[in-house]
Short mmCIF file of C-alpha atoms and ligand atoms in Angstrom, two decimals:
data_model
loop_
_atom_site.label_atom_id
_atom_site.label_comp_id
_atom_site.label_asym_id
_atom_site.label_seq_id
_atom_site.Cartn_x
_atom_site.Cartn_y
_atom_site.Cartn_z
CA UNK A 21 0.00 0.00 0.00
CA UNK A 22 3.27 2.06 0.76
CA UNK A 23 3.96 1.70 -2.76
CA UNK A 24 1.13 2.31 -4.34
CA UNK A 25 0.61 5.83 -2.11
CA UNK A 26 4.24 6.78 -3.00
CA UNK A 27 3.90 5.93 -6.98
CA UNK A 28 0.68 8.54 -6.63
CA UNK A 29 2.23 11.12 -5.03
CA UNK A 30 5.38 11.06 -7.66
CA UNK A 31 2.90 11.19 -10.14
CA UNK A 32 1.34 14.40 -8.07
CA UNK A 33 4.76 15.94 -7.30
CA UNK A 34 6.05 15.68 -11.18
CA UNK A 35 2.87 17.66 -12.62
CA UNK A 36 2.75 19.88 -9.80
CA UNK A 37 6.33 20.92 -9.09
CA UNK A 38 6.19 24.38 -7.50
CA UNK A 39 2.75 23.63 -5.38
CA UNK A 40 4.10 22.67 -1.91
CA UNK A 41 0.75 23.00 -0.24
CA UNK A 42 -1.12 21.58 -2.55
CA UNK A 43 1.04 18.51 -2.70
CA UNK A 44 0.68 18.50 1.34
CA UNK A 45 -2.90 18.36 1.00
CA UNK A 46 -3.30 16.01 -1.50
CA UNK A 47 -0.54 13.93 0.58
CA UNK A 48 -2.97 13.81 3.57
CA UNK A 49 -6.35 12.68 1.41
CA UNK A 50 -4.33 10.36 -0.37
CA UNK A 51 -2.89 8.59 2.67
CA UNK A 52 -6.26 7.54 3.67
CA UNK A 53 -8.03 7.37 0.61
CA UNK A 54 -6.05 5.43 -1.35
CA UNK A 55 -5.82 2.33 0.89
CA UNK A 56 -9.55 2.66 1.10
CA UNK A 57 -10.21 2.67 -2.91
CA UNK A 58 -8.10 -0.43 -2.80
CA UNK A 59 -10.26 -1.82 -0.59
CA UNK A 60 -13.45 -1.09 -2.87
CA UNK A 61 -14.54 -3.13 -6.13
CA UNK A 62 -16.52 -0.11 -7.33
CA UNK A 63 -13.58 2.80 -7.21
CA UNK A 64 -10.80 0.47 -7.42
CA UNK A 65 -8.95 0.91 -11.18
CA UNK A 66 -10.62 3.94 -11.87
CA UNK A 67 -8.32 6.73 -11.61
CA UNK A 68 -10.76 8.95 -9.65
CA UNK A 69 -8.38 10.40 -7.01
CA UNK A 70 -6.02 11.38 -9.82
CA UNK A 71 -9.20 13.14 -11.50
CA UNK A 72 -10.08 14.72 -8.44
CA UNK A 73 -7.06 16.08 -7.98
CA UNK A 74 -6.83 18.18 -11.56
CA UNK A 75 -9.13 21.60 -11.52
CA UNK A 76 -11.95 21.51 -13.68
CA UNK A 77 -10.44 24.57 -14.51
CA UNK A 78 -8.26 27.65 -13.31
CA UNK A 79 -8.75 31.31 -14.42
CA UNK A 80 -6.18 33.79 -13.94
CA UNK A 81 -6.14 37.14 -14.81
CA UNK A 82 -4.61 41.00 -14.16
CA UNK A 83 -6.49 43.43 -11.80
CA UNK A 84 -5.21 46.95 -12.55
CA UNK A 85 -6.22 49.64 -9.71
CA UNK A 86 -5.36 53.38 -9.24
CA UNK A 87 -4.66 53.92 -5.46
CA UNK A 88 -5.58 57.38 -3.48
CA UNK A 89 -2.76 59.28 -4.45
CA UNK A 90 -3.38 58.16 -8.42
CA UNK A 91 -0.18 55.13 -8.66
CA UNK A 92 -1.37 52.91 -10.67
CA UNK A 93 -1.03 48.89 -9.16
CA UNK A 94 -1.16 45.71 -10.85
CA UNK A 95 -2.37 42.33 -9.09
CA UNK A 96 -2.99 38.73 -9.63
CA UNK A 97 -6.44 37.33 -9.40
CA UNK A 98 -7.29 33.65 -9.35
CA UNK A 99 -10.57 31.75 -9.64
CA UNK A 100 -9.47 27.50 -9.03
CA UNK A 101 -12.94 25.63 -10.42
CA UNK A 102 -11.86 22.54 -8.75
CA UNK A 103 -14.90 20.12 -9.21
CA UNK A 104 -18.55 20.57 -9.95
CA UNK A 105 -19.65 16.69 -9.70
CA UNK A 106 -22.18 17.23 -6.82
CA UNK A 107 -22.83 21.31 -7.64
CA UNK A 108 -21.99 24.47 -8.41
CA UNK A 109 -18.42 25.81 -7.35
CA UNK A 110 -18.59 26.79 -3.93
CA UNK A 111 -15.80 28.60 -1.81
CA UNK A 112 -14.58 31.88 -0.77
CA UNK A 113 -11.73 34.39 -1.97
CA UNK A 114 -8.79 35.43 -0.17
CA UNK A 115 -6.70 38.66 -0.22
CA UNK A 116 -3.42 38.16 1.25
CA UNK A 117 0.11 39.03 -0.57
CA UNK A 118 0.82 35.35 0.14
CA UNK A 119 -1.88 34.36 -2.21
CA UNK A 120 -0.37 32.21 -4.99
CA UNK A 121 -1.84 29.06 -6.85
CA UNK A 122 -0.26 26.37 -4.95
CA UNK A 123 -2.34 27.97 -1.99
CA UNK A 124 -5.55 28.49 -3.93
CA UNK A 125 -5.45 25.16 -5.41
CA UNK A 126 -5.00 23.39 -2.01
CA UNK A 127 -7.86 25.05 -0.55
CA UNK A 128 -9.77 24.65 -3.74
CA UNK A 129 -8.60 20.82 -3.28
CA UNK A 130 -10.03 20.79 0.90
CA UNK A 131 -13.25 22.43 -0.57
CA UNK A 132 -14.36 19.80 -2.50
CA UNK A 133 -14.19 17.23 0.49
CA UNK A 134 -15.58 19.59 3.10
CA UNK A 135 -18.32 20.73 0.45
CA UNK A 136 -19.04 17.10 0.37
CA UNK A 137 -19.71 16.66 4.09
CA UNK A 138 -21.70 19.32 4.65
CA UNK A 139 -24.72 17.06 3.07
CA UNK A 140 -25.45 20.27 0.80
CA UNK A 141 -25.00 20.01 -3.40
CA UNK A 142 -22.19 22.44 -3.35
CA UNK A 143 -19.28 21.16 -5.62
CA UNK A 144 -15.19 22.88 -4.57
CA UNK A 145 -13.76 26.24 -5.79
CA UNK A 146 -11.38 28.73 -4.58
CA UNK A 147 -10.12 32.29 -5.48
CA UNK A 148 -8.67 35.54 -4.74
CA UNK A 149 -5.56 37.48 -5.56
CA UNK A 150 -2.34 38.82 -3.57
CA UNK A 151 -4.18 42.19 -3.18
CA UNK A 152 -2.50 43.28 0.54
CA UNK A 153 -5.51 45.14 1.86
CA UNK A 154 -3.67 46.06 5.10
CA UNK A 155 -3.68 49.62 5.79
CA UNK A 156 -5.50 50.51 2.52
CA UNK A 157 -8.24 53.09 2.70
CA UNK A 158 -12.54 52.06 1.76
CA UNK A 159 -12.17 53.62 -1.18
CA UNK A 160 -8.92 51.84 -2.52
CA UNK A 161 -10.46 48.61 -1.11
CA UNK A 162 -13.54 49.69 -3.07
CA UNK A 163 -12.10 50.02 -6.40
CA UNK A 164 -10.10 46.85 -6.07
CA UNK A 165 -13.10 44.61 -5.44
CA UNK A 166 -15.01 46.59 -8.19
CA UNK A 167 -11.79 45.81 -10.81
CA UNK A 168 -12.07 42.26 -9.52
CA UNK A 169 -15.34 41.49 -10.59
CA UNK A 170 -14.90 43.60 -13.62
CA UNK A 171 -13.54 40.01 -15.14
CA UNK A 172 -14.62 37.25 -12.02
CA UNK A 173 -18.35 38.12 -13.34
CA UNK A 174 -17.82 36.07 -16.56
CA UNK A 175 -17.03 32.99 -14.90
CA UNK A 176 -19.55 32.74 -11.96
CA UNK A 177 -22.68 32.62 -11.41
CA UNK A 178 -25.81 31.35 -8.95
CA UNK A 179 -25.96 27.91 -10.60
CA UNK A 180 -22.06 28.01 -11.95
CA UNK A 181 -19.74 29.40 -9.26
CA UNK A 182 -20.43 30.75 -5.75
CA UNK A 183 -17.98 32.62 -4.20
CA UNK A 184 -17.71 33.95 -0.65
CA UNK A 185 -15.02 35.37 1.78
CA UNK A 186 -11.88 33.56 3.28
CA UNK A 187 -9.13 35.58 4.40
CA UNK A 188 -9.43 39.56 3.71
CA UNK A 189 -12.36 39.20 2.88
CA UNK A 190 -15.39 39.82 4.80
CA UNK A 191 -18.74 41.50 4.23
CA UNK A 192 -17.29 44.99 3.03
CA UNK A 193 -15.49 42.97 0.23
CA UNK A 194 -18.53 40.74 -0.26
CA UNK A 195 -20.65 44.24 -0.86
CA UNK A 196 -18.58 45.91 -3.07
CA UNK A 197 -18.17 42.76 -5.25
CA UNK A 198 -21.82 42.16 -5.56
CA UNK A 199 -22.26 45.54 -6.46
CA UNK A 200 -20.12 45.39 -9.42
CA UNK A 201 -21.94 42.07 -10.17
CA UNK A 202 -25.23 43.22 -10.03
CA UNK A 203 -24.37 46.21 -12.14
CA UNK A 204 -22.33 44.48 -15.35
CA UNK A 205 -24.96 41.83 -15.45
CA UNK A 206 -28.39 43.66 -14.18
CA UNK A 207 -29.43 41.12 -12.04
CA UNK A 208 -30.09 40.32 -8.77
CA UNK A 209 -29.10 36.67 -7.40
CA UNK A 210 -27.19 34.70 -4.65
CA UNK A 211 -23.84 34.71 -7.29
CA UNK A 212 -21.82 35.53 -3.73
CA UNK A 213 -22.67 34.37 0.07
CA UNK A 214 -21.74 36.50 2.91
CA UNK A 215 -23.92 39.10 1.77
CA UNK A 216 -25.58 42.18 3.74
CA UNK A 217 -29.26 40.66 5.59
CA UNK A 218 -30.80 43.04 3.69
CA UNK A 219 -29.62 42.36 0.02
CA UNK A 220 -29.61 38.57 0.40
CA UNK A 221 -27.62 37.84 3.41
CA UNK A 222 -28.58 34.70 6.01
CA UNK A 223 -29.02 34.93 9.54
CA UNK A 224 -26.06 33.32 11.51
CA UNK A 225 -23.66 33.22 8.58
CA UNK A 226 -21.10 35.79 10.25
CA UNK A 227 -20.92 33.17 12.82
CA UNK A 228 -21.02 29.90 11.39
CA UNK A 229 -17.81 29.30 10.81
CA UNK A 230 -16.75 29.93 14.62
CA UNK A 231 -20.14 28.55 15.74
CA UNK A 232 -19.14 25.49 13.96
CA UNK A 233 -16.19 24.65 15.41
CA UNK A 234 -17.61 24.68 18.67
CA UNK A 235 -20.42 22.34 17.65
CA UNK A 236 -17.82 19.97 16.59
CA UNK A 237 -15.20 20.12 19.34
CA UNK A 238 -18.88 19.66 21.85
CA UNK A 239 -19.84 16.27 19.03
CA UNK A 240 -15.99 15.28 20.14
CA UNK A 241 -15.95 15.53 23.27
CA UNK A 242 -19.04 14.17 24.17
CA UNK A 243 -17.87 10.86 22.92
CA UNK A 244 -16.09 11.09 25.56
CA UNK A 245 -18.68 12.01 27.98
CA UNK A 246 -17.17 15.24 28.44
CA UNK A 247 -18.24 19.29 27.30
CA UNK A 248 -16.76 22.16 27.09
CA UNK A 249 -17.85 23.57 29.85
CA UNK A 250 -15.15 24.75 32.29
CA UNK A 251 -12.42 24.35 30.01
CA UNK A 252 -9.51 26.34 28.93
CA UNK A 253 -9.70 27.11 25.40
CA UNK A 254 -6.10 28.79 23.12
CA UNK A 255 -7.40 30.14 20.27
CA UNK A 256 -5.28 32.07 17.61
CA UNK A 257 -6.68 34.46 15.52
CA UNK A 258 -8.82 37.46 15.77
CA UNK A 259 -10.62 37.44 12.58
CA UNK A 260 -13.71 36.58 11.80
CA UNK A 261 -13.74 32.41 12.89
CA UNK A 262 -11.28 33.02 16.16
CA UNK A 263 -14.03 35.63 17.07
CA UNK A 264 -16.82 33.72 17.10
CA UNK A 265 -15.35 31.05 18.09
CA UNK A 266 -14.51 32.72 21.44
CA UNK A 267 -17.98 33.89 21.61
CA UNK A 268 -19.44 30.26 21.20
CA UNK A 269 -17.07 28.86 23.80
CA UNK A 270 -17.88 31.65 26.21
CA UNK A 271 -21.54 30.58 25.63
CA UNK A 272 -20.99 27.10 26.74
CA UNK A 273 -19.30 27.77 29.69
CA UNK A 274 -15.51 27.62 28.83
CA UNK A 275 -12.65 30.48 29.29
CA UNK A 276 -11.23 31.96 26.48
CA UNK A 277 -7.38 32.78 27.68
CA UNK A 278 -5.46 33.55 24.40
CA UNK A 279 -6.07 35.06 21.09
CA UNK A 280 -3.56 36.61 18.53
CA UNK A 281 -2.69 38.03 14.75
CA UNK A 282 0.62 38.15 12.63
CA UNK A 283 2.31 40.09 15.28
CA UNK A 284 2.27 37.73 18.20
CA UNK A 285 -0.31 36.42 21.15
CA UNK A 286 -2.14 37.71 23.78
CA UNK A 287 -2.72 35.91 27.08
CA UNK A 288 -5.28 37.15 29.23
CA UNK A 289 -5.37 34.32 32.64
CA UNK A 290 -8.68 36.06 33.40
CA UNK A 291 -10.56 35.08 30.42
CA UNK A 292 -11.69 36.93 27.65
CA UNK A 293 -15.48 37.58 28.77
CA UNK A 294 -17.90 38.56 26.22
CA UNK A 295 -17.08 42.93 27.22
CA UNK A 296 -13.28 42.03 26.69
CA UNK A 297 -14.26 39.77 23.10
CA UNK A 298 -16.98 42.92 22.29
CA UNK A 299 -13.74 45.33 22.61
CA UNK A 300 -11.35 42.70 20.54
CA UNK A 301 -14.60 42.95 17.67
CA UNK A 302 -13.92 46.88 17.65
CA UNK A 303 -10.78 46.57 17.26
CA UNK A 304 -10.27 43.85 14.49
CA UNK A 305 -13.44 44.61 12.64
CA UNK A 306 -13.59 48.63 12.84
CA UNK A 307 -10.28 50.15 14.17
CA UNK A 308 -8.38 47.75 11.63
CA UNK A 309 -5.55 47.75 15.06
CA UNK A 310 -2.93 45.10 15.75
CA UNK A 311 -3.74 43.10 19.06
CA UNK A 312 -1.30 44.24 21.28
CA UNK A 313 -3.49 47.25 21.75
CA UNK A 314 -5.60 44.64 24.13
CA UNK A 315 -2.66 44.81 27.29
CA UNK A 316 -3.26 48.68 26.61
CA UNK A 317 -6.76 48.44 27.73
CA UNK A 318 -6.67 45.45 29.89
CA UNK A 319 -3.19 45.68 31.21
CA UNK A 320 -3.74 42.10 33.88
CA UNK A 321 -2.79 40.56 29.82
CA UNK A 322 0.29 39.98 28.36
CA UNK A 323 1.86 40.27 24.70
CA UNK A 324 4.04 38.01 23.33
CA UNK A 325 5.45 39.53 20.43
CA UNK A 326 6.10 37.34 17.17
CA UNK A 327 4.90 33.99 19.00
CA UNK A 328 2.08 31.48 18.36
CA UNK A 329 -0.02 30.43 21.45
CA UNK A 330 0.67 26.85 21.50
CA UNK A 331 3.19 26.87 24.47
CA UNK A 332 0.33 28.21 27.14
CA UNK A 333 -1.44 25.34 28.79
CA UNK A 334 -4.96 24.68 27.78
CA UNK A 335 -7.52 21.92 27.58
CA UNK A 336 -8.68 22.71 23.99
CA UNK A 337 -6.81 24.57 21.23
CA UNK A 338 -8.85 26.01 18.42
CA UNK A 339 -6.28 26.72 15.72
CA UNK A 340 -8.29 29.52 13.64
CA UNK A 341 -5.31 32.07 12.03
CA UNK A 342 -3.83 30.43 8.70
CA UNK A 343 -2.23 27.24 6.67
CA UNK A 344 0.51 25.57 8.58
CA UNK A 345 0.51 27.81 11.54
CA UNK A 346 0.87 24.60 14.57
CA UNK A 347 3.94 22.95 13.89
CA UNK A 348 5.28 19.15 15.53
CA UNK A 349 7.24 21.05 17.98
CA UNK A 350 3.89 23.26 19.40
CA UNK A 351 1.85 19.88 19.24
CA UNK A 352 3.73 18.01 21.79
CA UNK A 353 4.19 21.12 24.29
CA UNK A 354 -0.42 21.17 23.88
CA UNK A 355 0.27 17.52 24.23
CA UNK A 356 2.60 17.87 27.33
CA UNK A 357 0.28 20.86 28.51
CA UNK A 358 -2.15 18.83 28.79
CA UNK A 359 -4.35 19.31 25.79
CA UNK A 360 -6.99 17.05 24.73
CA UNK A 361 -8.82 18.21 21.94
CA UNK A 362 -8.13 20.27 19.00
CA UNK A 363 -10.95 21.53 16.45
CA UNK A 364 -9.39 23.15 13.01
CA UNK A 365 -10.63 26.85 12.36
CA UNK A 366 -8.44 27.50 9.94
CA UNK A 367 -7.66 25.21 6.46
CA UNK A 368 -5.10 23.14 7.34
CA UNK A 369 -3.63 24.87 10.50
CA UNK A 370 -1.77 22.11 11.65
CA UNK A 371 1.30 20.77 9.65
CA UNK A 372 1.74 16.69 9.07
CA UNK A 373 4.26 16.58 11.90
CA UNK A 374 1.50 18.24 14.04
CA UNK A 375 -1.16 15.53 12.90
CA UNK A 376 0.88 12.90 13.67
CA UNK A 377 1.78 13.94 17.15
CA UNK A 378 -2.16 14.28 18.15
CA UNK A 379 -2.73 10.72 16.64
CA UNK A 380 0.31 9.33 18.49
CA UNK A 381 -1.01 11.02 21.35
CA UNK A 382 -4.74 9.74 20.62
CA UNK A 383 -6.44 12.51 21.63
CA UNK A 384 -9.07 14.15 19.60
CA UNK A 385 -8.57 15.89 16.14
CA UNK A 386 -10.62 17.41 14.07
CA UNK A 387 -8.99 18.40 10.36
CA UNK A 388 -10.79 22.12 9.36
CA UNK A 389 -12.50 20.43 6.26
CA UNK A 390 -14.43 18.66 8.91
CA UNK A 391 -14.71 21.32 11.56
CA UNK A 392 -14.84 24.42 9.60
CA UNK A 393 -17.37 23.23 7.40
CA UNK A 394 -20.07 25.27 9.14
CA UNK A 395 -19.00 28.46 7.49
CA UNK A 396 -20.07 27.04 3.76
CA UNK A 397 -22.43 25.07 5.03
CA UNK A 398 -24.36 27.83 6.31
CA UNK A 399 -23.56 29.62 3.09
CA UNK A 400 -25.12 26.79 1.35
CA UNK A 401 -28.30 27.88 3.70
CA UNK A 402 -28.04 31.34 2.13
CA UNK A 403 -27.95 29.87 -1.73
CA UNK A 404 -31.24 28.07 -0.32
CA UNK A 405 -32.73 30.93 0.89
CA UNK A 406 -32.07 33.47 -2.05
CA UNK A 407 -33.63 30.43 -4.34
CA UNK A 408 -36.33 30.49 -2.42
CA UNK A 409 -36.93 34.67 -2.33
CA UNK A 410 -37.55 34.08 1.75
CA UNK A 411 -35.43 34.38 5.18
CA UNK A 412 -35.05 31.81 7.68
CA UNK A 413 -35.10 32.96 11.24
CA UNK A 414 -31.87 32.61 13.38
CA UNK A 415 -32.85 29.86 15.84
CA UNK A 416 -33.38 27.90 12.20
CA UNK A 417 -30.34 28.59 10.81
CA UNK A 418 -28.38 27.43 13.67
CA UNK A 419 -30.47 24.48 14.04
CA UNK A 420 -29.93 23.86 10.94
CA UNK A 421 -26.08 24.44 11.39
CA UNK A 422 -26.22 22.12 14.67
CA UNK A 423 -27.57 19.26 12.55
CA UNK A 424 -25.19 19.66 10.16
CA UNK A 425 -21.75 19.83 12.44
CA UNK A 426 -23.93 16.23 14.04
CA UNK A 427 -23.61 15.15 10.81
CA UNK A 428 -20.56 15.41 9.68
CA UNK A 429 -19.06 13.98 12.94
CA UNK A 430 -21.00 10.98 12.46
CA UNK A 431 -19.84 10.62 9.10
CA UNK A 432 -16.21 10.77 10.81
CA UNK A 433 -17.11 8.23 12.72
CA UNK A 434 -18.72 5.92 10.21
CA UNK A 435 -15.09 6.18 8.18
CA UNK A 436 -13.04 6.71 11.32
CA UNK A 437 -13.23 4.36 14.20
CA UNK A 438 -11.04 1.72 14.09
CA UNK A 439 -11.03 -1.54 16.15
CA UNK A 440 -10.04 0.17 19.53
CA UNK A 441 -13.02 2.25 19.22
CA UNK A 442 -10.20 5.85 18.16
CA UNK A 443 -11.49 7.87 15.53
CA UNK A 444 -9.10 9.11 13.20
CA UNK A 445 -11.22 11.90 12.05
CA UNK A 446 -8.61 13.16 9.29
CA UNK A 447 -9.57 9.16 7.99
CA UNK A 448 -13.10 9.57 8.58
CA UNK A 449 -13.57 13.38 6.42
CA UNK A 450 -11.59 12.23 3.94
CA UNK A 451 -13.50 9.43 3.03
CA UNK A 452 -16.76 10.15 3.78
CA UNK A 453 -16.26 13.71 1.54
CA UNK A 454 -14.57 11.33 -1.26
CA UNK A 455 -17.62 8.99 -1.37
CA UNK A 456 -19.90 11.36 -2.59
CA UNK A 457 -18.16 13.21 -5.17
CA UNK A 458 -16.49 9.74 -6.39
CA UNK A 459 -19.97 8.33 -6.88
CA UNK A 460 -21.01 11.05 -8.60
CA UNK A 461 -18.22 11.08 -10.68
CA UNK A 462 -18.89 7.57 -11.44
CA UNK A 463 -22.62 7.59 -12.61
CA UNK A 464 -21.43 10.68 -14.66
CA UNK A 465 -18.85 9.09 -16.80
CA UNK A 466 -15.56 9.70 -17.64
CA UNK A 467 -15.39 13.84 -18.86
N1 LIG B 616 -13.79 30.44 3.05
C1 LIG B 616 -14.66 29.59 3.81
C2 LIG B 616 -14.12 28.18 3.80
O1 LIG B 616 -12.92 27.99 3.82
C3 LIG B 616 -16.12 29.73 3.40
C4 LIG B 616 -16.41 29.45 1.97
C5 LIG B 616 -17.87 29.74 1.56
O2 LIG B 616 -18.66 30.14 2.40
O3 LIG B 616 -18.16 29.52 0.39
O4 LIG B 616 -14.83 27.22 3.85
#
């Protein structure tokens, strides 16, 4: 089986030279697919992971801006259709100067798995550009998203391709996107989730992502007759999933003690209660600051400059800041710390090393395409509710939301569990996501 993995991933690494992290996330599916394809008449001989792994298609194209002071800037814009088998393209778009296709077609790549679990016909895409939009004013921001969609409007669509946001972008990118939609094709439609509540938006979607997380790290831990209630919970991050993540946990009972952004950590022994998380939201979402600003206001914290918060002692971490960000070396101090449970915010947080520590370890792991899945799964509710023209309240969204994180840990299970009655959950998502799309891919012949 060794061999067989190994002879794939060549194949992967030859045609896909300068990709790193998509070769790392292929890597992980295949480890645990592969042996499981074997293992089944129907897949078995039919190429379908080396299908799965080629975009449908990739768009790439020049976004020319004018900034305040009239330079003129040139970026790189990406659209990765990864696979439509089960539905339309579904995924967000990042803007981050790191942005490149190895990282677009990665997460394109996760998408089509976690898609796949949410139980909703969404098929995988990604997109975005290295656009930096740090320190750059509404109106520069404005005329980038507008120049964006000035050429990402021929390739999408309600029933083709739904983008969303993913990392610098949130719902002031999301409006001034669908503006420039709206206007170049004069009509209105749910072409983008993450929308306004008033122009098409859904109830709880802010949240879901965070929400989500929490769900799933509760579904975990209750396996283990335990909650999160009482707990110490690291999270890193202060975007939009570490935020509401913190709120969730709060919620439920547990204490909040770290968050963080590029510059380094906050730890805050206290707690971060929901006054201290409300002034974090201000700052992050408003104020645009950097998080050391939070020991200005509440100076009982402390600010670790350039560090990740994996060294503090916690029960739970909830990795929610970026790709590769919880190394082998921060999993065994959580592990030595005493941490037993750690639900992915971010795509692919935690690095192979890291993975292989918490399985060694057997405590509980959940990868983000099964965690994080709330986020598009809720925006799957929105492409629901702007097909059909109505609003669902909030307690039904999150319902709805609950059911859905259920499900998808049960699906982990189903796939997971092995003999000693540990779930491999990184097993369990990829499977249960590839069973879907492969059988769809099946009864649709080879194209
Ligand atoms: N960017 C989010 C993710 O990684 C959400 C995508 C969406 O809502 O389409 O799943």
């Amino acid at each position: 089986m060794k061999e067989k993995i190994e002879t794939f991933m060549a194949e992967v690494r030859a045609r896909n030279t300068y990709e790193p992290e998509f070769i790392q996330a292929v890597q992980e599916v295949a480890e645990t697919v592969i042996p499981f394809i074997s293992s089944q008449e129907i897949y078995n001989g039919k190429n379908i992971l080396l299908r799965m792994i080629e975009p449908e298609r990739v768009i790439t194209f020049r976004i020319s801006w004018v900034d305040d002071h009239g330079e003129i800037h040139v970026n790189r814009g990406y659209r990765i259709q990864m696979n439509s088998a089960i539905g339309p393209y579904k995924g967000g778009l990042r803007f981050h100067p790191t942005v490149n296709l190895s990282i677009l077609k990665f997460l394109a790549f996760e998408q089509v798995f976690k898609n796949s679990l949410t139980t909703l016909p969404m098929g995988g895409g990604k997109g975005g550009s290295d656009f930096d939009p740090k320190g750059k004013s509404d109106a520069e921001i404005m005329r980038f998203c507008h120049n964006f969609m000035a050429e990402l409007y021929r390739h999408i669509g309600s029933n083709t391709d739904v983008p969303a946001g993913d990392i610098g972008v949130g719902s002031r990118e999301i409006g001034f996107l669908f503006g420039m939609y709206r206007k170049i094709r004069n009509e209105f439609t749910g072409v983008l989730t993450g929308k306004g509540l008033s122009w098409g938006g859904s109830l709880i979607r802010p949240e879901a992502t965070g929400y989500g997380i929490v769900y799933f790290a509760e579904n975990m831990l209750t396996t283990k007759k335990d909650s999160i209630k009482g707990k110490i919970i690291s999270i890193s991050g202060s975007g939009n999933v570490a935020q509401y993540a913190a709120e969730k946990v709060i919620q439920l009972g547990g204490k909040v003690v770290t968050i963080s952004d590029s510059s380094g950590y906050i730890y805050d022994e206290n707690g971060i209660d929901l006054e201290k998380l409300k002034y974090v939201m201000h700052l992050k979402n408003v104020v645009r600051g950097r998080i050391n600003e939070y020991v200005k206001k509440y100076p009982s914290a402390t600010f670790f400059e350039g560090e990740t918060p994996w060294n503090t002692p916690c029960d739970i971490a909830l990795p929610c800041a970026t790709q590769n960000e919880l190394n082998g070396k921060d999993a065994k101090a959580l592990i030595k710390n005493g941490c037993i449970c750690i639900s992915e915010g971010a795509n692919m947080p935690s690095t192979p090393e890291a993975i292989a520590e918490f399985h060694k370890a057997k405590i509980l792991f959940a990868p983000g395409k099964a965690s994080n899945a709330g986020g598009v799964a809720t925006s799957g509710l929105e492409m629901t509710q702007n097909s059909l023209r109505y609003n669902w309240t909030r307690k039904e969204v999150d319902q709805k939301l609950q059911q859905i994180m259920s499900s998808i840990h049960a699906s982990c299970l189903e796939y997971g569990m092995d003999d000693t009655g540990y779930v491999d959950y990184v097993k369990g998502a990829n499977i249960a996501g590839f069973v879907k799309v492969a059988d769809a891919m099946l009864a649709q012949g080879v194209i």
